[in-house]
Amino acid sequence: MADSAKCSHCSATNENILHALRDCPHSLEIWMRLGMCQHVEFFTTDYVLWLCRFARSDLAVLFLFVVWWIWRWRNEMVLGDGGWSPQTLLMKIRGDVAAQ
């Protein structure tokens, strides 16, 4: 875990789960490029409700792969080699979804 409450991608203070997975501009770019932000419920403020709602939807496979890869991407920024480009991340997500 990082020893700072700042976002490793955008340096926003008070990083929380929703910021890391959805609201950070870098994470949001991934969601937008995959068309997930078009759903009205996407911006539900409670992270448990957000995770549960989309994990049970017809978009569950895509949603769960995006959550997993964004989390891994952020960990690479903090603990690894600096992470990947958004294009690389999108390729990883699309590859996993296609393999299902």
Short mmCIF file of N, CA and C in Angstrom, two decimals:
data_model
loop_
_atom_site.label_atom_id
_atom_site.label_comp_id
_atom_site.label_asym_id
_atom_site.label_seq_id
_atom_site.Cartn_x
_atom_site.Cartn_y
_atom_site.Cartn_z
N MET A 1 0.83 -1.18 0.00
CA MET A 1 0.00 0.00 0.00
C MET A 1 0.88 1.24 0.00
N ALA A 2 0.40 2.24 -0.66
CA ALA A 2 1.11 3.51 -0.68
C ALA A 2 1.00 4.16 0.70
N ASP A 3 1.98 4.95 1.06
CA ASP A 3 1.95 5.58 2.37
C ASP A 3 1.37 6.99 2.31
N SER A 4 0.68 7.31 1.27
CA SER A 4 0.09 8.63 1.10
C SER A 4 -1.37 8.49 0.72
N ALA A 5 -2.17 9.47 1.13
CA ALA A 5 -3.58 9.47 0.75
C ALA A 5 -3.78 10.08 -0.63
N LYS A 6 -2.69 10.50 -1.27
CA LYS A 6 -2.79 11.09 -2.61
C LYS A 6 -2.90 10.00 -3.66
N CYS A 7 -3.66 10.31 -4.69
CA CYS A 7 -3.82 9.41 -5.82
C CYS A 7 -2.48 9.28 -6.56
N SER A 8 -2.10 8.06 -6.88
CA SER A 8 -0.84 7.81 -7.58
C SER A 8 -0.88 8.26 -9.04
N HIS A 9 -2.07 8.45 -9.58
CA HIS A 9 -2.20 8.87 -10.98
C HIS A 9 -2.38 10.38 -11.13
N CYS A 10 -3.25 10.97 -10.34
CA CYS A 10 -3.57 12.39 -10.55
C CYS A 10 -3.20 13.29 -9.38
N SER A 11 -2.69 12.72 -8.32
CA SER A 11 -2.26 13.45 -7.11
C SER A 11 -3.40 14.13 -6.36
N ALA A 12 -4.63 13.72 -6.61
CA ALA A 12 -5.76 14.24 -5.84
C ALA A 12 -5.61 13.79 -4.39
N THR A 13 -6.00 14.63 -3.47
CA THR A 13 -5.94 14.24 -2.07
C THR A 13 -7.19 13.48 -1.70
N ASN A 14 -7.13 12.81 -0.57
CA ASN A 14 -8.26 12.03 -0.07
C ASN A 14 -8.70 10.94 -1.04
N GLU A 15 -7.76 10.20 -1.54
CA GLU A 15 -8.11 9.09 -2.43
C GLU A 15 -8.92 8.06 -1.66
N ASN A 16 -9.98 7.57 -2.28
CA ASN A 16 -10.79 6.50 -1.70
C ASN A 16 -11.03 5.46 -2.79
N ILE A 17 -11.80 4.44 -2.47
CA ILE A 17 -12.03 3.34 -3.42
C ILE A 17 -12.67 3.84 -4.71
N LEU A 18 -13.70 4.66 -4.59
CA LEU A 18 -14.37 5.16 -5.80
C LEU A 18 -13.44 6.04 -6.63
N HIS A 19 -12.63 6.83 -5.98
CA HIS A 19 -11.69 7.64 -6.75
C HIS A 19 -10.72 6.73 -7.49
N ALA A 20 -10.17 5.76 -6.81
CA ALA A 20 -9.18 4.88 -7.43
C ALA A 20 -9.76 4.11 -8.61
N LEU A 21 -10.94 3.56 -8.44
CA LEU A 21 -11.51 2.68 -9.47
C LEU A 21 -12.36 3.38 -10.51
N ARG A 22 -12.91 4.56 -10.19
CA ARG A 22 -13.86 5.17 -11.11
C ARG A 22 -13.63 6.65 -11.36
N ASP A 23 -13.43 7.43 -10.32
CA ASP A 23 -13.48 8.89 -10.45
C ASP A 23 -12.17 9.56 -10.81
N CYS A 24 -11.05 8.90 -10.61
CA CYS A 24 -9.77 9.46 -11.03
C CYS A 24 -9.84 9.71 -12.54
N PRO A 25 -9.38 10.83 -13.04
CA PRO A 25 -9.45 11.09 -14.48
C PRO A 25 -8.84 9.98 -15.34
N HIS A 26 -7.81 9.33 -14.84
CA HIS A 26 -7.16 8.26 -15.60
C HIS A 26 -8.05 7.00 -15.64
N SER A 27 -8.67 6.67 -14.52
CA SER A 27 -9.60 5.54 -14.49
C SER A 27 -10.85 5.85 -15.30
N LEU A 28 -11.35 7.07 -15.13
CA LEU A 28 -12.55 7.49 -15.85
C LEU A 28 -12.36 7.42 -17.36
N GLU A 29 -11.16 7.74 -17.83
CA GLU A 29 -10.87 7.65 -19.26
C GLU A 29 -11.09 6.22 -19.77
N ILE A 30 -10.67 5.23 -19.00
CA ILE A 30 -10.84 3.83 -19.40
C ILE A 30 -12.33 3.50 -19.48
N TRP A 31 -13.08 3.85 -18.43
CA TRP A 31 -14.52 3.58 -18.43
C TRP A 31 -15.21 4.26 -19.61
N MET A 32 -14.83 5.50 -19.89
CA MET A 32 -15.45 6.24 -20.99
C MET A 32 -15.12 5.60 -22.33
N ARG A 33 -13.88 5.20 -22.52
CA ARG A 33 -13.49 4.61 -23.81
C ARG A 33 -14.16 3.26 -24.04
N LEU A 34 -14.62 2.62 -22.97
CA LEU A 34 -15.34 1.35 -23.10
C LEU A 34 -16.85 1.55 -23.11
N GLY A 35 -17.31 2.79 -23.01
CA GLY A 35 -18.73 3.09 -23.09
C GLY A 35 -19.53 2.81 -21.84
N MET A 36 -18.87 2.60 -20.72
CA MET A 36 -19.58 2.24 -19.49
C MET A 36 -20.24 3.44 -18.81
N CYS A 37 -19.77 4.64 -19.05
CA CYS A 37 -20.29 5.83 -18.36
C CYS A 37 -21.66 6.26 -18.88
N GLN A 38 -22.15 5.63 -19.91
CA GLN A 38 -23.44 5.99 -20.49
C GLN A 38 -24.60 5.56 -19.61
N HIS A 39 -24.36 4.67 -18.68
CA HIS A 39 -25.42 4.17 -17.81
C HIS A 39 -25.63 5.14 -16.65
N VAL A 40 -26.87 5.53 -16.44
CA VAL A 40 -27.21 6.51 -15.41
C VAL A 40 -26.69 6.07 -14.04
N GLU A 41 -26.79 4.79 -13.74
CA GLU A 41 -26.40 4.28 -12.43
C GLU A 41 -24.89 4.24 -12.24
N PHE A 42 -24.14 4.53 -13.27
CA PHE A 42 -22.69 4.38 -13.19
C PHE A 42 -22.08 5.27 -12.11
N PHE A 43 -22.65 6.43 -11.88
CA PHE A 43 -22.06 7.36 -10.94
C PHE A 43 -22.72 7.33 -9.56
N THR A 44 -23.28 6.18 -9.19
CA THR A 44 -23.80 5.99 -7.84
C THR A 44 -22.66 6.25 -6.86
N THR A 45 -22.92 7.00 -5.81
CA THR A 45 -21.83 7.42 -4.93
C THR A 45 -21.33 6.34 -3.97
N ASP A 46 -22.17 5.43 -3.56
CA ASP A 46 -21.76 4.38 -2.63
C ASP A 46 -21.01 3.29 -3.39
N TYR A 47 -19.77 3.02 -3.00
CA TYR A 47 -18.98 2.06 -3.77
C TYR A 47 -19.50 0.64 -3.68
N VAL A 48 -20.09 0.24 -2.56
CA VAL A 48 -20.62 -1.12 -2.45
C VAL A 48 -21.79 -1.29 -3.41
N LEU A 49 -22.70 -0.33 -3.43
CA LEU A 49 -23.84 -0.39 -4.35
C LEU A 49 -23.36 -0.37 -5.79
N TRP A 50 -22.39 0.48 -6.10
CA TRP A 50 -21.82 0.56 -7.46
C TRP A 50 -21.24 -0.78 -7.88
N LEU A 51 -20.42 -1.38 -7.03
CA LEU A 51 -19.82 -2.68 -7.36
C LEU A 51 -20.89 -3.76 -7.51
N CYS A 52 -21.82 -3.83 -6.56
CA CYS A 52 -22.85 -4.87 -6.61
C CYS A 52 -23.77 -4.71 -7.82
N ARG A 53 -24.18 -3.50 -8.09
CA ARG A 53 -25.11 -3.26 -9.20
C ARG A 53 -24.51 -3.71 -10.53
N PHE A 54 -23.29 -3.31 -10.79
CA PHE A 54 -22.69 -3.65 -12.08
C PHE A 54 -22.14 -5.07 -12.14
N ALA A 55 -21.77 -5.63 -11.01
CA ALA A 55 -21.30 -7.01 -11.00
C ALA A 55 -22.44 -7.99 -11.27
N ARG A 56 -23.68 -7.53 -11.10
CA ARG A 56 -24.85 -8.38 -11.35
C ARG A 56 -25.57 -8.01 -12.65
N SER A 57 -25.02 -7.09 -13.40
CA SER A 57 -25.69 -6.63 -14.61
C SER A 57 -25.29 -7.47 -15.82
N ASP A 58 -25.89 -7.17 -16.96
CA ASP A 58 -25.51 -7.86 -18.19
C ASP A 58 -24.11 -7.45 -18.65
N LEU A 59 -23.54 -6.45 -18.01
CA LEU A 59 -22.18 -6.00 -18.32
C LEU A 59 -21.17 -6.51 -17.29
N ALA A 60 -21.55 -7.51 -16.51
CA ALA A 60 -20.73 -7.96 -15.38
C ALA A 60 -19.33 -8.38 -15.79
N VAL A 61 -19.18 -9.14 -16.85
CA VAL A 61 -17.86 -9.62 -17.25
C VAL A 61 -16.95 -8.44 -17.57
N LEU A 62 -17.42 -7.54 -18.41
CA LEU A 62 -16.63 -6.36 -18.75
C LEU A 62 -16.33 -5.53 -17.50
N PHE A 63 -17.35 -5.27 -16.71
CA PHE A 63 -17.19 -4.46 -15.51
C PHE A 63 -16.13 -5.03 -14.58
N LEU A 64 -16.21 -6.32 -14.30
CA LEU A 64 -15.26 -6.93 -13.37
C LEU A 64 -13.84 -6.96 -13.91
N PHE A 65 -13.69 -7.18 -15.21
CA PHE A 65 -12.35 -7.11 -15.79
C PHE A 65 -11.79 -5.68 -15.71
N VAL A 66 -12.63 -4.69 -15.94
CA VAL A 66 -12.15 -3.31 -15.87
C VAL A 66 -11.72 -2.98 -14.44
N VAL A 67 -12.53 -3.34 -13.46
CA VAL A 67 -12.17 -3.10 -12.06
C VAL A 67 -10.84 -3.77 -11.73
N TRP A 68 -10.71 -5.04 -12.11
CA TRP A 68 -9.48 -5.78 -11.84
C TRP A 68 -8.28 -5.09 -12.49
N TRP A 69 -8.36 -4.75 -13.76
CA TRP A 69 -7.22 -4.18 -14.47
C TRP A 69 -6.90 -2.76 -14.01
N ILE A 70 -7.90 -1.97 -13.65
CA ILE A 70 -7.61 -0.64 -13.12
C ILE A 70 -6.88 -0.77 -11.79
N TRP A 71 -7.32 -1.69 -10.95
CA TRP A 71 -6.64 -1.90 -9.67
C TRP A 71 -5.19 -2.34 -9.89
N ARG A 72 -5.00 -3.25 -10.80
CA ARG A 72 -3.64 -3.73 -11.10
C ARG A 72 -2.78 -2.61 -11.71
N TRP A 73 -3.37 -1.83 -12.59
CA TRP A 73 -2.69 -0.69 -13.21
C TRP A 73 -2.21 0.29 -12.15
N ARG A 74 -3.05 0.58 -11.17
CA ARG A 74 -2.69 1.50 -10.09
C ARG A 74 -1.59 0.90 -9.23
N ASN A 75 -1.66 -0.40 -8.97
CA ASN A 75 -0.60 -1.04 -8.20
C ASN A 75 0.73 -0.99 -8.93
N GLU A 76 0.70 -1.14 -10.24
CA GLU A 76 1.94 -1.03 -11.03
C GLU A 76 2.54 0.37 -10.91
N MET A 77 1.69 1.38 -10.84
CA MET A 77 2.17 2.75 -10.69
C MET A 77 2.89 2.93 -9.36
N VAL A 78 2.35 2.33 -8.31
CA VAL A 78 2.90 2.51 -6.97
C VAL A 78 4.04 1.55 -6.68
N LEU A 79 3.88 0.28 -7.04
CA LEU A 79 4.82 -0.75 -6.63
C LEU A 79 5.70 -1.30 -7.74
N GLY A 80 5.30 -1.07 -8.98
CA GLY A 80 5.98 -1.71 -10.09
C GLY A 80 6.83 -0.77 -10.90
N ASP A 81 6.73 -0.95 -12.20
CA ASP A 81 7.60 -0.24 -13.14
C ASP A 81 7.01 1.06 -13.67
N GLY A 82 5.96 1.55 -13.06
CA GLY A 82 5.37 2.80 -13.52
C GLY A 82 4.06 2.63 -14.26
N GLY A 83 3.65 1.41 -14.48
CA GLY A 83 2.36 1.16 -15.10
C GLY A 83 2.40 1.14 -16.60
N TRP A 84 1.21 1.12 -17.19
CA TRP A 84 1.05 1.02 -18.63
C TRP A 84 0.32 2.24 -19.16
N SER A 85 0.35 2.39 -20.46
CA SER A 85 -0.43 3.45 -21.10
C SER A 85 -1.90 3.05 -21.08
N PRO A 86 -2.82 4.01 -21.21
CA PRO A 86 -4.23 3.66 -21.30
C PRO A 86 -4.52 2.70 -22.46
N GLN A 87 -3.82 2.85 -23.57
CA GLN A 87 -4.03 1.97 -24.73
C GLN A 87 -3.65 0.53 -24.39
N THR A 88 -2.54 0.36 -23.66
CA THR A 88 -2.12 -0.98 -23.25
C THR A 88 -3.14 -1.58 -22.31
N LEU A 89 -3.63 -0.79 -21.37
CA LEU A 89 -4.63 -1.27 -20.43
C LEU A 89 -5.90 -1.70 -21.16
N LEU A 90 -6.34 -0.90 -22.11
CA LEU A 90 -7.53 -1.26 -22.89
C LEU A 90 -7.32 -2.56 -23.66
N MET A 91 -6.13 -2.77 -24.20
CA MET A 91 -5.84 -4.03 -24.91
C MET A 91 -5.92 -5.21 -23.95
N LYS A 92 -5.40 -5.07 -22.74
CA LYS A 92 -5.45 -6.15 -21.75
C LYS A 92 -6.90 -6.48 -21.39
N ILE A 93 -7.70 -5.44 -21.16
CA ILE A 93 -9.10 -5.64 -20.81
C ILE A 93 -9.84 -6.33 -21.95
N ARG A 94 -9.71 -5.80 -23.14
CA ARG A 94 -10.41 -6.38 -24.29
C ARG A 94 -9.97 -7.81 -24.56
N GLY A 95 -8.70 -8.10 -24.36
CA GLY A 95 -8.20 -9.46 -24.54
C GLY A 95 -8.83 -10.43 -23.56
N ASP A 96 -8.93 -10.03 -22.29
CA ASP A 96 -9.56 -10.89 -21.29
C ASP A 96 -11.04 -11.09 -21.56
N VAL A 97 -11.74 -10.03 -21.94
CA VAL A 97 -13.17 -10.14 -22.23
C VAL A 97 -13.39 -11.06 -23.43
N ALA A 98 -12.57 -10.92 -24.46
CA ALA A 98 -12.71 -11.76 -25.66
C ALA A 98 -12.44 -13.22 -25.36
N ALA A 99 -11.60 -13.50 -24.38
CA ALA A 99 -11.26 -14.88 -24.03
C ALA A 99 -12.36 -15.57 -23.23
N GLN A 100 -13.35 -14.82 -22.79
CA GLN A 100 -14.44 -15.40 -21.98
C GLN A 100 -15.49 -16.06 -22.84
#
